[in-house]
CSV table of C-alpha atoms in Angstrom, one decimal:
chain,number,residue,atom,x,y,z
A,49,MET,CA,19.2,3.1,24.5
A,50,THR,CA,21.1,1.7,21.5
A,51,ILE,CA,19.9,1.2,17.9
A,52,ARG,CA,21.6,-1.4,15.8
A,53,PRO,CA,20.7,-3.5,12.7
A,54,ALA,CA,18.4,-6.4,13.4
A,55,THR,CA,19.7,-9.9,12.9
A,56,ALA,CA,18.2,-13.4,12.8
A,57,ALA,CA,19.1,-13.7,16.5
A,58,ASP,CA,16.5,-11.0,17.2
A,59,ALA,CA,13.7,-13.0,15.8
A,60,ASP,CA,12.3,-14.2,19.2
A,61,ALA,CA,12.3,-10.7,20.7
A,62,ILE,CA,10.7,-9.3,17.5
A,63,GLY,CA,8.0,-12.0,17.6
A,64,ARG,CA,7.3,-11.2,21.3
A,65,ILE,CA,7.0,-7.5,20.8
A,66,PHE,CA,4.9,-8.0,17.7
A,67,THR,CA,2.5,-10.2,19.6
A,68,LYS,CA,2.2,-7.6,22.4
A,69,VAL,CA,1.8,-4.6,20.1
A,70,ILE,CA,-1.0,-6.1,18.0
A,71,ALA,CA,-2.9,-7.6,21.0
A,72,GLY,CA,-4.8,-4.3,21.4
A,73,GLY,CA,-6.2,-4.3,17.9
A,74,ASP,CA,-5.8,-0.5,18.0
A,75,THR,CA,-2.8,0.4,15.8
A,76,PHE,CA,-1.9,-2.2,13.2
A,77,SER,CA,-3.9,-4.1,10.6
A,78,PHE,CA,-2.7,-7.5,12.0
A,79,THR,CA,-5.5,-9.3,13.7
A,80,PRO,CA,-4.8,-9.8,17.4
A,81,GLY,CA,-3.4,-13.3,17.8
A,82,THR,CA,-1.7,-13.3,14.5
A,83,PRO,CA,1.2,-15.8,14.9
A,84,PRO,CA,4.6,-14.2,15.9
A,85,GLY,CA,6.2,-15.8,12.8
A,86,VAL,CA,4.2,-13.4,10.7
A,87,GLY,CA,5.7,-10.5,12.6
A,88,ILE,CA,9.2,-12.0,12.3
A,89,ALA,CA,8.8,-12.3,8.5
A,90,TYR,CA,7.4,-8.7,8.4
A,91,PHE,CA,10.5,-7.3,10.1
A,92,LEU,CA,13.2,-9.7,9.0
A,93,GLY,CA,12.1,-10.9,5.5
A,94,ASP,CA,14.4,-10.8,2.5
A,95,ASP,CA,15.2,-7.3,1.1
A,96,ILE,CA,14.0,-5.6,4.3
A,97,MET,CA,16.3,-3.2,6.1
A,98,SER,CA,15.5,-3.4,9.8
A,99,TRP,CA,16.9,-2.2,13.1
A,100,VAL,CA,16.2,-2.9,16.8
A,101,ILE,CA,16.5,-0.7,19.8
A,102,GLU,CA,18.0,-2.1,23.0
A,103,ASP,CA,17.7,-0.8,26.6
A,104,GLU,CA,20.2,-2.4,28.9
A,105,GLY,CA,20.8,-5.2,26.5
A,106,GLN,CA,17.1,-6.0,26.0
A,107,VAL,CA,15.4,-5.4,22.6
A,108,ILE,CA,12.4,-3.1,23.3
A,109,GLY,CA,11.4,-2.2,19.7
A,110,MET,CA,12.2,-2.4,16.1
A,111,TYR,CA,11.5,-0.8,12.7
A,112,LYS,CA,11.9,-1.6,9.1
A,113,LEU,CA,12.6,0.5,6.1
A,114,ILE,CA,11.5,-0.5,2.6
A,115,PRO,CA,10.5,1.1,-0.7
A,116,ASN,CA,6.9,2.1,-0.5
A,117,ARG,CA,6.4,1.0,-4.1
A,118,ILE,CA,8.4,-0.7,-6.7
A,119,GLY,CA,10.0,0.8,-9.8
A,120,LEU,CA,8.8,4.3,-10.6
A,121,GLY,CA,7.6,4.8,-7.0
A,122,ALA,CA,10.6,3.4,-5.3
A,123,HIS,CA,12.2,6.8,-4.4
A,124,VAL,CA,9.6,7.0,-1.6
A,125,ALA,CA,10.3,5.0,1.5
A,126,ASN,CA,7.9,3.3,3.8
A,127,ALA,CA,8.7,2.3,7.4
A,128,SER,CA,7.0,0.5,10.2
A,129,PHE,CA,7.7,0.7,13.9
A,130,MET,CA,6.8,-1.2,17.0
A,131,VAL,CA,7.8,-0.6,20.6
A,132,ASP,CA,7.1,-3.0,23.4
A,133,PRO,CA,4.1,-1.6,25.3
A,134,ASP,CA,6.0,-2.1,28.5
A,135,ALA,CA,8.7,0.3,27.3
A,136,GLN,CA,6.5,3.0,25.8
A,137,GLY,CA,6.7,6.6,26.9
A,138,GLN,CA,10.5,6.6,27.3
A,139,GLY,CA,11.4,8.0,23.9
A,140,ALA,CA,12.1,4.7,22.1
A,141,GLY,CA,9.6,5.5,19.3
A,142,ARG,CA,11.0,8.9,18.7
A,143,ALA,CA,14.6,7.6,18.7
A,144,LEU,CA,13.6,5.0,16.1
A,145,GLY,CA,11.8,7.5,14.0
A,146,GLU,CA,14.8,9.9,13.9
A,147,HIS,CA,17.1,7.0,13.2
A,148,CYS,CA,14.9,5.9,10.4
A,149,LEU,CA,14.7,9.3,8.7
A,150,ASP,CA,18.6,9.4,8.8
A,151,GLU,CA,18.8,5.9,7.4
A,152,ALA,CA,16.3,6.6,4.6
A,153,ARG,CA,18.3,9.7,3.6
A,154,ARG,CA,21.5,7.6,3.6
A,155,ALA,CA,19.8,5.0,1.4
A,156,GLY,CA,18.9,7.7,-1.1
A,157,TYR,CA,15.2,7.9,-0.5
A,158,GLU,CA,13.6,11.3,-1.4
A,159,ALA,CA,10.5,11.0,0.8
A,160,MET,CA,8.8,8.8,3.3
A,161,GLN,CA,5.2,7.7,3.4
A,162,PHE,CA,3.1,6.0,6.0
A,163,ASN,CA,0.1,4.3,4.3
A,164,PHE,CA,-2.0,3.6,7.3
A,165,VAL,CA,-1.7,5.5,10.6
A,166,VAL,CA,-4.7,4.8,12.7
A,167,SER,CA,-6.3,8.2,13.5
A,168,THR,CA,-7.1,7.3,17.1
A,169,ASN,CA,-3.4,6.4,17.7
A,170,THR,CA,-2.8,10.0,18.7
A,171,ALA,CA,0.6,9.3,20.2
A,172,GLY,CA,1.7,8.0,16.8
A,173,VAL,CA,0.1,10.7,14.8
A,174,GLU,CA,1.6,13.4,17.1
A,175,LEU,CA,5.1,11.8,17.0
A,176,TRP,CA,5.1,11.7,13.2
A,177,LYS,CA,3.9,15.3,13.0
A,178,LYS,CA,6.8,16.3,15.3
A,179,LEU,CA,9.2,14.5,13.0
A,180,GLY,CA,7.9,16.5,10.0
A,181,PHE,CA,5.2,14.4,8.6
A,182,GLU,CA,1.9,15.8,7.3
A,183,ILE,CA,-1.4,14.1,6.9
A,184,VAL,CA,-1.9,14.0,3.1
A,185,GLY,CA,-4.8,11.7,3.1
A,186,THR,CA,-7.7,10.4,5.2
A,187,LEU,CA,-9.2,6.9,4.6
A,188,PRO,CA,-12.7,6.9,6.0
A,189,GLY,CA,-13.5,4.1,8.4
A,190,ALA,CA,-10.6,2.1,6.9
A,191,PHE,CA,-9.6,0.5,10.3
A,192,ARG,CA,-11.7,-1.8,12.4
A,193,HIS,CA,-10.5,-0.8,15.8
A,194,ALA,CA,-11.0,-3.5,18.4
A,195,THR,CA,-12.9,-1.3,20.8
A,196,LEU,CA,-13.9,1.8,18.8
A,197,GLY,CA,-15.3,0.1,15.7
A,198,LYS,CA,-14.5,1.7,12.3
A,199,VAL,CA,-12.2,4.6,12.5
A,200,ASP,CA,-10.3,6.6,9.9
A,201,ALA,CA,-6.7,6.0,9.0
A,202,TYR,CA,-4.3,8.6,7.7
A,203,VAL,CA,-1.7,8.6,5.0
A,204,MET,CA,1.3,10.6,6.2
A,205,PHE,CA,4.2,11.9,4.1
A,206,ARG,CA,7.3,13.9,4.4
A,207,SER,CA,10.0,15.0,2.0
A,208,LEU,CA,13.6,14.0,2.7
A,209,VAL,CA,15.2,16.4,0.3
A,210,PRO,CA,15.6,20.2,0.5
B,16,MET,CA,-17.5,-7.2,-24.9
B,17,THR,CA,-17.6,-10.0,-22.3
B,18,ILE,CA,-16.2,-10.1,-18.8
B,19,ARG,CA,-15.3,-13.5,-17.3
B,20,PRO,CA,-13.1,-14.8,-14.6
B,21,ALA,CA,-9.4,-15.0,-15.6
B,22,THR,CA,-7.8,-18.5,-15.8
B,23,ALA,CA,-4.2,-19.7,-16.3
B,24,ALA,CA,-5.0,-20.0,-20.0
B,25,ASP,CA,-5.1,-16.2,-20.1
B,26,ALA,CA,-1.5,-15.8,-18.9
B,27,ASP,CA,0.0,-15.0,-22.3
B,28,ALA,CA,-2.6,-12.4,-23.1
B,29,ILE,CA,-2.2,-10.8,-19.6
B,30,GLY,CA,1.5,-10.8,-20.0
B,31,ARG,CA,1.3,-9.1,-23.4
B,32,ILE,CA,-1.1,-6.4,-22.3
B,33,PHE,CA,1.0,-5.8,-19.1
B,34,THR,CA,4.1,-5.2,-21.3
B,35,LYS,CA,2.2,-2.8,-23.5
B,36,VAL,CA,0.6,-0.9,-20.7
B,37,ILE,CA,3.7,-0.4,-18.6
B,38,ALA,CA,5.9,0.5,-21.7
B,39,GLY,CA,4.8,4.2,-21.4
B,40,GLY,CA,6.0,4.6,-17.8
B,41,ASP,CA,3.1,6.9,-17.3
B,42,THR,CA,0.5,5.0,-15.3
B,43,PHE,CA,1.9,2.1,-13.2
B,44,SER,CA,4.9,1.8,-10.9
B,45,PHE,CA,6.3,-1.1,-12.9
B,46,THR,CA,9.4,0.0,-14.7
B,47,PRO,CA,9.0,-0.3,-18.5
B,48,GLY,CA,10.5,-3.6,-19.6
B,49,THR,CA,9.5,-5.4,-16.4
B,50,PRO,CA,9.2,-9.1,-17.5
B,51,PRO,CA,5.7,-10.2,-18.4
B,52,GLY,CA,5.9,-12.9,-15.8
B,53,VAL,CA,5.7,-10.2,-13.1
B,54,GLY,CA,2.5,-9.0,-14.6
B,55,ILE,CA,1.1,-12.5,-14.9
B,56,ALA,CA,1.9,-13.1,-11.2
B,57,TYR,CA,0.4,-9.7,-10.3
B,58,PHE,CA,-2.9,-10.6,-11.9
B,59,LEU,CA,-3.1,-14.4,-11.5
B,60,GLY,CA,-1.2,-15.0,-8.2
B,61,ASP,CA,-2.6,-17.1,-5.4
B,62,ASP,CA,-5.6,-15.5,-3.5
B,63,ILE,CA,-6.2,-13.0,-6.3
B,64,MET,CA,-9.6,-12.7,-7.8
B,65,SER,CA,-9.3,-11.6,-11.4
B,66,TRP,CA,-11.3,-11.1,-14.5
B,67,VAL,CA,-10.6,-10.5,-18.2
B,68,ILE,CA,-12.6,-8.6,-20.8
B,69,GLU,CA,-12.9,-10.1,-24.3
B,70,ASP,CA,-13.8,-8.4,-27.5
B,71,GLU,CA,-14.6,-10.8,-30.3
B,72,GLY,CA,-12.9,-13.6,-28.4
B,73,GLN,CA,-9.7,-11.6,-27.8
B,74,VAL,CA,-8.6,-10.6,-24.3
B,75,ILE,CA,-8.2,-6.8,-24.3
B,76,GLY,CA,-8.0,-6.1,-20.6
B,77,MET,CA,-8.1,-7.4,-17.1
B,78,TYR,CA,-8.5,-6.5,-13.5
B,79,LYS,CA,-7.8,-7.9,-10.1
B,80,LEU,CA,-9.7,-7.5,-6.8
B,81,ILE,CA,-7.9,-8.0,-3.5
B,82,PRO,CA,-8.1,-6.8,0.1
B,83,ASN,CA,-6.3,-3.5,0.4
B,84,ARG,CA,-4.9,-4.5,3.7
B,85,ILE,CA,-4.9,-7.7,5.9
B,86,GLY,CA,-6.9,-8.2,9.0
B,87,LEU,CA,-8.4,-5.1,10.5
B,88,GLY,CA,-8.2,-3.3,7.2
B,89,ALA,CA,-9.5,-6.1,5.0
B,90,HIS,CA,-13.0,-4.8,4.7
B,91,VAL,CA,-11.6,-2.3,2.1
B,92,ALA,CA,-10.9,-3.6,-1.3
B,93,ASN,CA,-8.2,-2.7,-3.7
B,94,ALA,CA,-8.3,-3.3,-7.5
B,95,SER,CA,-6.0,-2.8,-10.4
B,96,PHE,CA,-6.9,-2.5,-14.1
B,97,MET,CA,-5.2,-2.7,-17.4
B,98,VAL,CA,-6.6,-2.3,-20.9
B,99,ASP,CA,-4.6,-3.0,-24.1
B,100,PRO,CA,-3.6,0.5,-25.4
B,101,ASP,CA,-4.8,-0.6,-28.8
B,102,ALA,CA,-8.3,-1.2,-27.4
B,103,GLN,CA,-8.6,2.0,-25.3
B,104,GLY,CA,-11.4,4.5,-25.7
B,105,GLN,CA,-14.0,1.9,-26.4
B,106,GLY,CA,-15.4,1.6,-22.9
B,107,ALA,CA,-13.5,-1.5,-21.7
B,108,GLY,CA,-12.1,0.4,-18.7
B,109,ARG,CA,-15.4,1.6,-17.6
B,110,ALA,CA,-17.0,-1.8,-18.1
B,111,LEU,CA,-14.3,-3.4,-16.0
B,112,GLY,CA,-14.7,-0.7,-13.3
B,113,GLU,CA,-18.4,-1.2,-13.0
B,114,HIS,CA,-18.0,-5.0,-13.0
B,115,CYS,CA,-15.3,-4.7,-10.3
B,116,LEU,CA,-17.6,-2.6,-8.0
B,117,ASP,CA,-20.3,-5.2,-8.3
B,118,GLU,CA,-17.9,-8.0,-7.6
B,119,ALA,CA,-16.5,-6.2,-4.6
B,120,ARG,CA,-20.0,-5.7,-3.1
B,121,ARG,CA,-20.7,-9.4,-3.8
B,122,ALA,CA,-17.5,-10.3,-2.0
B,123,GLY,CA,-18.7,-8.3,1.0
B,124,TYR,CA,-16.2,-5.4,0.8
B,125,GLU,CA,-17.5,-2.2,2.3
B,126,ALA,CA,-15.3,0.2,0.4
B,127,MET,CA,-12.7,0.4,-2.4
B,128,GLN,CA,-9.4,2.2,-2.4
B,129,PHE,CA,-6.8,2.9,-5.1
B,130,ASN,CA,-3.5,3.7,-3.5
B,131,PHE,CA,-1.6,5.2,-6.4
B,132,VAL,CA,-3.5,6.8,-9.3
B,133,VAL,CA,-1.0,8.9,-11.3
B,134,SER,CA,-2.3,12.5,-11.3
B,135,THR,CA,-1.4,13.0,-14.9
B,136,ASN,CA,-3.4,10.0,-16.0
B,137,THR,CA,-6.5,12.2,-16.4
B,138,ALA,CA,-8.5,9.5,-18.3
B,139,GLY,CA,-8.1,7.2,-15.3
B,140,VAL,CA,-8.8,9.9,-12.7
B,141,GLU,CA,-11.9,11.0,-14.5
B,142,LEU,CA,-13.2,7.5,-14.9
B,143,TRP,CA,-12.9,6.7,-11.2
B,144,LYS,CA,-14.6,10.0,-10.4
B,145,LYS,CA,-17.5,9.0,-12.7
B,146,LEU,CA,-17.7,5.7,-10.8
B,147,GLY,CA,-18.0,7.5,-7.5
B,148,PHE,CA,-14.5,7.7,-6.3
B,149,GLU,CA,-13.1,10.7,-4.5
B,150,ILE,CA,-9.5,11.9,-4.2
B,151,VAL,CA,-8.8,11.5,-0.5
B,152,GLY,CA,-5.1,12.0,-0.6
B,153,THR,CA,-2.3,13.5,-2.7
B,154,LEU,CA,1.2,12.0,-2.6
B,155,PRO,CA,3.6,14.8,-3.7
B,156,GLY,CA,5.9,13.8,-6.5
B,157,ALA,CA,5.5,10.1,-5.7
B,158,PHE,CA,5.6,8.9,-9.3
B,159,ARG,CA,8.6,9.2,-11.6
B,160,HIS,CA,6.8,9.7,-14.9
B,161,ALA,CA,8.8,8.6,-17.9
B,162,THR,CA,8.5,11.9,-19.7
B,163,LEU,CA,7.1,14.4,-17.1
B,164,GLY,CA,9.5,13.7,-14.2
B,165,LYS,CA,8.1,13.6,-10.7
B,166,VAL,CA,4.3,14.0,-10.6
B,167,ASP,CA,1.8,13.6,-7.8
B,168,ALA,CA,-0.2,10.4,-7.2
B,169,TYR,CA,-3.7,10.3,-5.8
B,170,VAL,CA,-5.3,8.0,-3.2
B,171,MET,CA,-8.9,7.5,-4.3
B,172,PHE,CA,-11.7,5.9,-2.3
B,173,ARG,CA,-15.3,5.1,-2.4
B,174,SER,CA,-17.8,3.5,0.0
B,175,LEU,CA,-19.7,0.5,-1.2
B,176,VAL,CA,-22.3,0.5,1.5
B,177,PRO,CA,-25.3,2.9,1.9
Protein backbone atom coordinates (compact mmCIF):
# COMPACT_ATOMS: atom_id res chain seq x y z
CA MET A 1 0.00 0.00 0.00
CA THR A 2 1.22 3.46 -0.89
CA ILE A 3 0.13 6.83 0.49
CA ARG A 4 0.53 9.90 -1.71
CA PRO A 5 -0.97 13.41 -1.91
CA ALA A 6 -4.45 13.48 -3.42
CA THR A 7 -4.96 15.28 -6.73
CA ALA A 8 -7.97 16.32 -8.79
CA ALA A 9 -7.52 13.09 -10.75
CA ASP A 10 -8.56 11.19 -7.61
CA ALA A 11 -11.96 12.89 -7.47
CA ASP A 12 -13.92 9.97 -8.94
CA ALA A 13 -12.35 7.43 -6.61
CA ILE A 14 -12.87 9.71 -3.61
CA GLY A 15 -16.52 10.22 -4.58
CA ARG A 16 -17.05 6.46 -4.93
CA ILE A 17 -15.48 5.65 -1.57
CA PHE A 18 -17.39 8.51 0.10
CA THR A 19 -20.69 7.14 -1.22
CA LYS A 20 -19.93 3.63 0.02
CA VAL A 21 -18.69 4.73 3.44
CA ILE A 22 -21.66 6.97 4.25
CA ALA A 23 -24.23 4.45 2.92
CA GLY A 24 -24.36 2.73 6.30
CA GLY A 25 -25.31 5.87 8.23
CA ASP A 26 -23.18 4.56 11.06
CA THR A 27 -19.94 6.56 11.17
CA PHE A 28 -20.27 10.00 9.53
CA SER A 29 -22.78 12.83 9.80
CA PHE A 30 -23.37 12.83 6.05
CA THR A 31 -26.84 11.51 5.34
CA PRO A 32 -26.69 8.30 3.24
CA GLY A 33 -27.23 9.28 -0.38
CA THR A 34 -25.44 12.61 -0.06
CA PRO A 35 -24.11 13.32 -3.58
CA PRO A 36 -20.48 12.27 -4.22
CA GLY A 37 -19.64 15.87 -5.14
CA VAL A 38 -20.08 16.81 -1.49
CA GLY A 39 -17.50 14.20 -0.53
CA ILE A 40 -15.13 15.34 -3.26
CA ALA A 41 -15.36 18.94 -2.03
CA TYR A 42 -14.91 17.71 1.55
CA PHE A 43 -11.62 15.99 0.73
CA LEU A 44 -10.32 18.12 -2.16
CA GLY A 45 -11.54 21.64 -1.40
CA ASP A 46 -9.34 24.71 -1.29
CA ASP A 47 -6.89 24.91 1.62
CA ILE A 48 -7.33 21.21 2.41
CA MET A 49 -4.27 18.99 2.61
CA SER A 50 -5.29 15.48 1.60
CA TRP A 51 -3.79 12.12 0.77
CA VAL A 52 -4.97 8.86 -0.76
CA ILE A 53 -3.86 5.31 -0.10
CA GLU A 54 -3.46 2.95 -3.04
CA ASP A 55 -3.34 -0.82 -3.11
CA GLU A 56 -2.06 -2.25 -6.40
CA GLY A 57 -2.72 1.08 -8.11
CA GLN A 58 -6.30 1.38 -6.84
CA VAL A 59 -7.30 4.16 -4.45
CA ILE A 60 -8.86 2.46 -1.42
CA GLY A 61 -9.00 5.33 1.05
CA MET A 62 -8.18 8.93 1.82
CA TYR A 63 -7.76 11.45 4.58
CA LYS A 64 -7.64 15.18 4.98
CA LEU A 65 -5.74 17.33 7.45
CA ILE A 66 -6.98 20.82 8.33
CA PRO A 67 -6.84 23.23 11.27
CA ASN A 68 -9.58 22.35 13.73
CA ARG A 69 -10.31 26.02 14.27
CA ILE A 70 -9.14 29.29 12.82
CA GLY A 71 -6.81 31.81 14.43
CA LEU A 72 -6.18 31.25 18.11
CA GLY A 73 -7.20 27.60 17.85
CA ALA A 74 -5.34 26.80 14.64
CA HIS A 75 -2.45 25.03 16.38
CA VAL A 76 -4.76 22.03 16.83
CA ALA A 77 -5.31 19.88 13.74
CA ASN A 78 -8.39 18.05 12.67
CA ALA A 79 -8.43 15.11 10.29
CA SER A 80 -11.00 12.92 8.60
CA PHE A 81 -10.51 9.44 7.19
CA MET A 82 -12.42 7.08 4.93
CA VAL A 83 -11.48 3.60 3.77
CA ASP A 84 -13.40 1.68 1.12
CA PRO A 85 -15.57 -0.81 3.03
CA ASP A 86 -14.36 -3.53 0.65
CA ALA A 87 -10.77 -2.84 1.70
CA GLN A 88 -11.25 -2.60 5.44
CA GLY A 89 -9.44 -4.84 7.91
CA GLN A 90 -6.18 -4.75 5.98
CA GLY A 91 -4.49 -1.96 7.88
CA ALA A 92 -5.26 0.91 5.53
CA GLY A 93 -6.92 2.96 8.28
CA ARG A 94 -4.02 2.51 10.63
CA ALA A 95 -1.51 3.37 7.88
CA LEU A 96 -3.45 6.54 7.07
CA GLY A 97 -3.68 7.45 10.76
CA GLU A 98 0.05 7.09 11.33
CA HIS A 99 0.82 8.99 8.14
CA CYS A 100 -1.54 11.75 9.21
CA LEU A 101 0.09 12.16 12.61
CA ASP A 102 3.49 12.50 10.91
CA GLU A 103 2.17 15.03 8.41
CA ALA A 104 0.48 17.02 11.17
CA ARG A 105 3.76 17.24 13.10
CA ARG A 106 5.57 18.26 9.92
CA ALA A 107 2.99 20.99 9.34
CA GLY A 108 3.69 22.32 12.83
CA TYR A 109 0.46 21.31 14.55
CA GLU A 110 0.77 20.81 18.31
CA ALA A 111 -2.22 18.51 18.80
CA MET A 112 -4.94 16.72 16.90
CA GLN A 113 -8.63 16.64 17.69
CA PHE A 114 -11.49 14.57 16.33
CA ASN A 115 -14.78 16.31 16.99
CA PHE A 116 -17.22 13.54 16.34
CA VAL A 117 -16.20 9.89 16.63
CA VAL A 118 -19.38 7.81 16.75
CA SER A 119 -19.22 5.80 19.97
CA THR A 120 -20.57 2.62 18.36
CA ASN A 121 -17.81 2.74 15.73
CA THR A 122 -15.64 0.63 18.00
CA ALA A 123 -13.08 -0.15 15.31
CA GLY A 124 -12.51 3.57 14.85
CA VAL A 125 -12.44 4.36 18.56
CA GLU A 126 -9.98 1.52 19.24
CA LEU A 127 -7.74 2.54 16.36
CA TRP A 128 -7.49 6.12 17.60
CA LYS A 129 -6.77 4.92 21.13
CA LYS A 130 -3.95 2.75 19.78
CA LEU A 131 -2.60 5.83 18.02
CA GLY A 132 -2.50 7.76 21.28
CA PHE A 133 -5.84 9.54 21.31
CA GLU A 134 -7.93 9.87 24.43
CA ILE A 135 -11.65 10.45 24.73
CA VAL A 136 -11.83 13.97 26.19
CA GLY A 137 -15.54 14.51 25.72
CA THR A 138 -18.82 12.63 25.26
CA LEU A 139 -21.71 14.18 23.34
CA PRO A 140 -24.91 12.52 24.54
CA GLY A 141 -27.08 11.16 21.75
CA ALA A 142 -25.44 13.48 19.25
CA PHE A 143 -25.48 11.01 16.34
CA ARG A 144 -28.61 9.58 14.76
CA HIS A 145 -27.33 6.13 13.82
CA ALA A 146 -29.22 4.56 10.91
CA THR A 147 -30.03 1.36 12.80
CA LEU A 148 -29.30 2.06 16.49
CA GLY A 149 -31.05 5.42 16.85
CA LYS A 150 -29.39 8.15 18.88
CA VAL A 151 -25.96 7.21 20.14
CA ASP A 152 -23.17 9.20 21.78
CA ALA A 153 -20.28 10.70 19.89
CA TYR A 154 -16.81 11.23 21.34
CA VAL A 155 -14.38 14.08 21.13
CA MET A 156 -10.88 12.56 20.92
CA PHE A 157 -7.59 14.41 21.36
CA ARG A 158 -3.89 13.82 21.40
CA SER A 159 -0.90 16.04 21.83
CA LEU A 160 1.76 16.04 19.11
CA VAL A 161 4.49 17.68 21.16
CA PRO A 162 6.63 16.25 23.95
CA MET B 1 -33.70 45.64 25.98
CA THR B 2 -35.33 44.11 22.92
CA ILE B 3 -34.31 41.07 20.93
CA ARG B 4 -35.32 40.89 17.27
CA PRO B 5 -34.15 39.02 14.14
CA ALA B 6 -30.98 40.45 12.62
CA THR B 7 -31.16 41.99 9.15
CA ALA B 8 -28.63 43.21 6.61
CA ALA B 9 -29.13 46.70 8.06
CA ASP B 10 -27.44 45.47 11.26
CA ALA B 11 -24.21 44.61 9.45
CA ASP B 12 -22.29 47.70 10.54
CA ALA B 13 -23.24 47.30 14.19
CA ILE B 14 -22.41 43.59 14.08
CA GLY B 15 -19.04 44.33 12.52
CA ARG B 16 -18.25 46.95 15.16
CA ILE B 17 -19.18 44.68 18.05
CA PHE B 18 -17.26 41.77 16.49
CA THR B 19 -14.12 43.92 16.24
CA LYS B 20 -14.38 45.02 19.87
CA VAL B 21 -15.13 41.54 21.23
CA ILE B 22 -12.27 39.79 19.46
CA ALA B 23 -9.76 42.58 20.22
CA GLY B 24 -8.95 40.98 23.57
CA GLY B 25 -7.94 37.62 22.10
CA ASP B 26 -9.47 36.02 25.16
CA THR B 27 -12.79 34.45 24.19
CA PHE B 28 -13.02 33.68 20.45
CA SER B 29 -10.74 31.92 17.97
CA PHE B 30 -10.77 34.92 15.64
CA THR B 31 -7.36 36.58 15.70
CA PRO B 32 -7.61 40.17 16.98
CA GLY B 33 -7.75 42.47 13.97
CA THR B 34 -9.72 40.02 11.84
CA PRO B 35 -11.68 42.27 9.41
CA PRO B 36 -15.26 43.11 10.46
CA GLY B 37 -16.52 41.56 7.22
CA VAL B 38 -15.57 38.16 8.58
CA GLY B 39 -17.73 38.78 11.61
CA ILE B 40 -20.60 40.05 9.50
CA ALA B 41 -20.47 36.90 7.35
CA TYR B 42 -20.22 34.79 10.51
CA PHE B 43 -23.45 36.23 11.92
CA LEU B 44 -25.38 37.10 8.76
CA GLY B 45 -24.32 34.45 6.23
CA ASP B 46 -26.72 32.29 4.24
CA ASP B 47 -28.65 29.69 6.22
CA ILE B 48 -27.81 31.37 9.53
CA MET B 49 -30.62 32.33 11.90
CA SER B 50 -29.49 35.34 13.89
CA TRP B 51 -30.83 37.92 16.29
CA VAL B 52 -29.67 41.21 17.75
CA ILE B 53 -30.35 42.78 21.11
CA GLU B 54 -31.05 46.50 21.30
CA ASP B 55 -30.86 48.85 24.23
CA GLU B 56 -32.53 52.21 23.61
CA GLY B 57 -32.45 51.59 19.87
CA GLN B 58 -28.74 50.69 19.80
CA VAL B 59 -27.60 47.18 18.87
CA ILE B 60 -25.43 45.97 21.76
CA GLY B 61 -25.10 42.28 20.94
CA MET B 62 -26.06 39.41 18.69
CA TYR B 63 -26.24 35.66 18.42
CA LYS B 64 -26.59 33.06 15.75
CA LEU B 65 -28.23 29.65 15.83
CA ILE B 66 -27.15 26.92 13.42
CA PRO B 67 -27.02 23.13 13.30
CA ASN B 68 -23.83 21.96 15.01
CA ARG B 69 -23.33 19.33 12.32
CA ILE B 70 -24.99 18.38 9.07
CA GLY B 71 -27.22 15.38 8.43
CA LEU B 72 -27.19 12.76 11.15
CA GLY B 73 -25.94 15.29 13.71
CA ALA B 74 -28.23 18.16 12.73
CA HIS B 75 -30.64 17.63 15.64
CA VAL B 76 -28.05 19.31 17.88
CA ALA B 77 -27.85 23.10 17.64
CA ASN B 78 -24.84 25.31 17.95
CA ALA B 79 -24.95 28.99 18.84
CA SER B 80 -22.52 31.86 19.13
CA PHE B 81 -22.95 35.07 21.11
CA MET B 82 -21.25 38.44 21.31
CA VAL B 83 -22.09 41.40 23.52
CA ASP B 84 -20.46 44.81 23.12
CA PRO B 85 -17.81 45.01 25.86
CA ASP B 86 -19.16 48.44 26.79
CA ALA B 87 -22.58 46.91 27.47
CA GLN B 88 -21.52 43.86 29.42
CA GLY B 89 -22.70 43.14 32.95
CA GLN B 90 -26.25 44.33 32.26
CA GLY B 91 -27.83 40.99 31.48
CA ALA B 92 -27.68 41.15 27.70
CA GLY B 93 -25.77 37.87 27.45
CA ARG B 94 -28.21 36.07 29.67
CA ALA B 95 -31.20 37.51 27.78
CA LEU B 96 -29.69 36.36 24.49
CA GLY B 97 -28.93 32.91 25.92
CA GLU B 98 -32.47 32.38 27.15
CA HIS B 99 -33.90 33.66 23.87
CA CYS B 100 -31.62 31.33 21.96
CA LEU B 101 -32.71 28.27 23.93
CA ASP B 102 -36.36 29.12 23.21
CA GLU B 103 -35.67 29.65 19.52
CA ALA B 104 -33.72 26.40 19.32
CA ARG B 105 -36.64 24.48 20.83
CA ARG B 106 -39.02 26.21 18.42
CA ALA B 107 -36.80 25.22 15.51
CA GLY B 108 -37.03 21.60 16.65
CA TYR B 109 -33.50 21.13 17.94
CA GLU B 110 -33.13 18.45 20.63
CA ALA B 111 -29.95 19.71 22.24
CA MET B 112 -27.42 22.53 22.08
CA GLN B 113 -23.66 22.26 22.01
CA PHE B 114 -20.90 24.83 22.36
CA ASN B 115 -17.71 23.51 20.85
CA PHE B 116 -15.18 25.91 22.23
CA VAL B 117 -15.84 27.83 25.44
CA VAL B 118 -12.53 29.25 26.62
CA SER B 119 -11.98 27.93 30.15
CA THR B 120 -10.67 31.26 31.46
CA ASN B 121 -13.83 33.03 30.27
CA THR B 122 -15.41 32.35 33.63
CA ALA B 123 -18.32 34.76 33.07
CA GLY B 124 -19.25 32.79 29.96
CA VAL B 125 -18.78 29.38 31.56
CA GLU B 126 -20.85 30.37 34.59
CA LEU B 127 -23.62 31.84 32.46
CA TRP B 128 -23.94 28.66 30.41
CA LYS B 129 -23.97 26.56 33.58
CA LYS B 130 -26.79 28.72 34.94
CA LEU B 131 -28.66 28.11 31.70
CA GLY B 132 -28.38 24.36 32.13
CA PHE B 133 -25.24 23.51 30.19
CA GLU B 134 -22.69 21.02 31.43
CA ILE B 135 -19.03 20.74 30.57
CA VAL B 136 -18.90 17.46 28.63
CA GLY B 137 -15.37 17.79 27.33
CA THR B 138 -12.08 19.56 27.99
CA LEU B 139 -9.68 20.36 25.15
CA PRO B 140 -6.20 20.69 26.66
CA GLY B 141 -4.42 23.91 25.70
CA ALA B 142 -6.64 24.31 22.66
CA PHE B 143 -6.87 28.11 22.86
CA ARG B 144 -3.93 30.49 22.53
CA HIS B 145 -5.05 33.23 24.90
CA ALA B 146 -3.56 36.64 24.09
CA THR B 147 -2.19 37.17 27.60
CA LEU B 148 -2.36 33.78 29.36
CA GLY B 149 -0.86 31.58 26.64
CA LYS B 150 -2.37 28.17 25.98
CA VAL B 151 -5.47 27.49 28.03
CA ASP B 152 -8.09 24.76 27.91
CA ALA B 153 -11.37 25.08 26.07
CA TYR B 154 -14.59 23.35 27.09
CA VAL B 155 -17.25 21.56 25.13
CA MET B 156 -20.59 22.37 26.76
CA PHE B 157 -23.89 20.65 26.10
CA ARG B 158 -27.48 20.65 27.21
CA SER B 159 -30.54 18.73 26.19
CA LEU B 160 -33.60 20.66 25.03
CA VAL B 161 -36.07 17.81 25.40
CA PRO B 162 -37.58 16.27 28.54
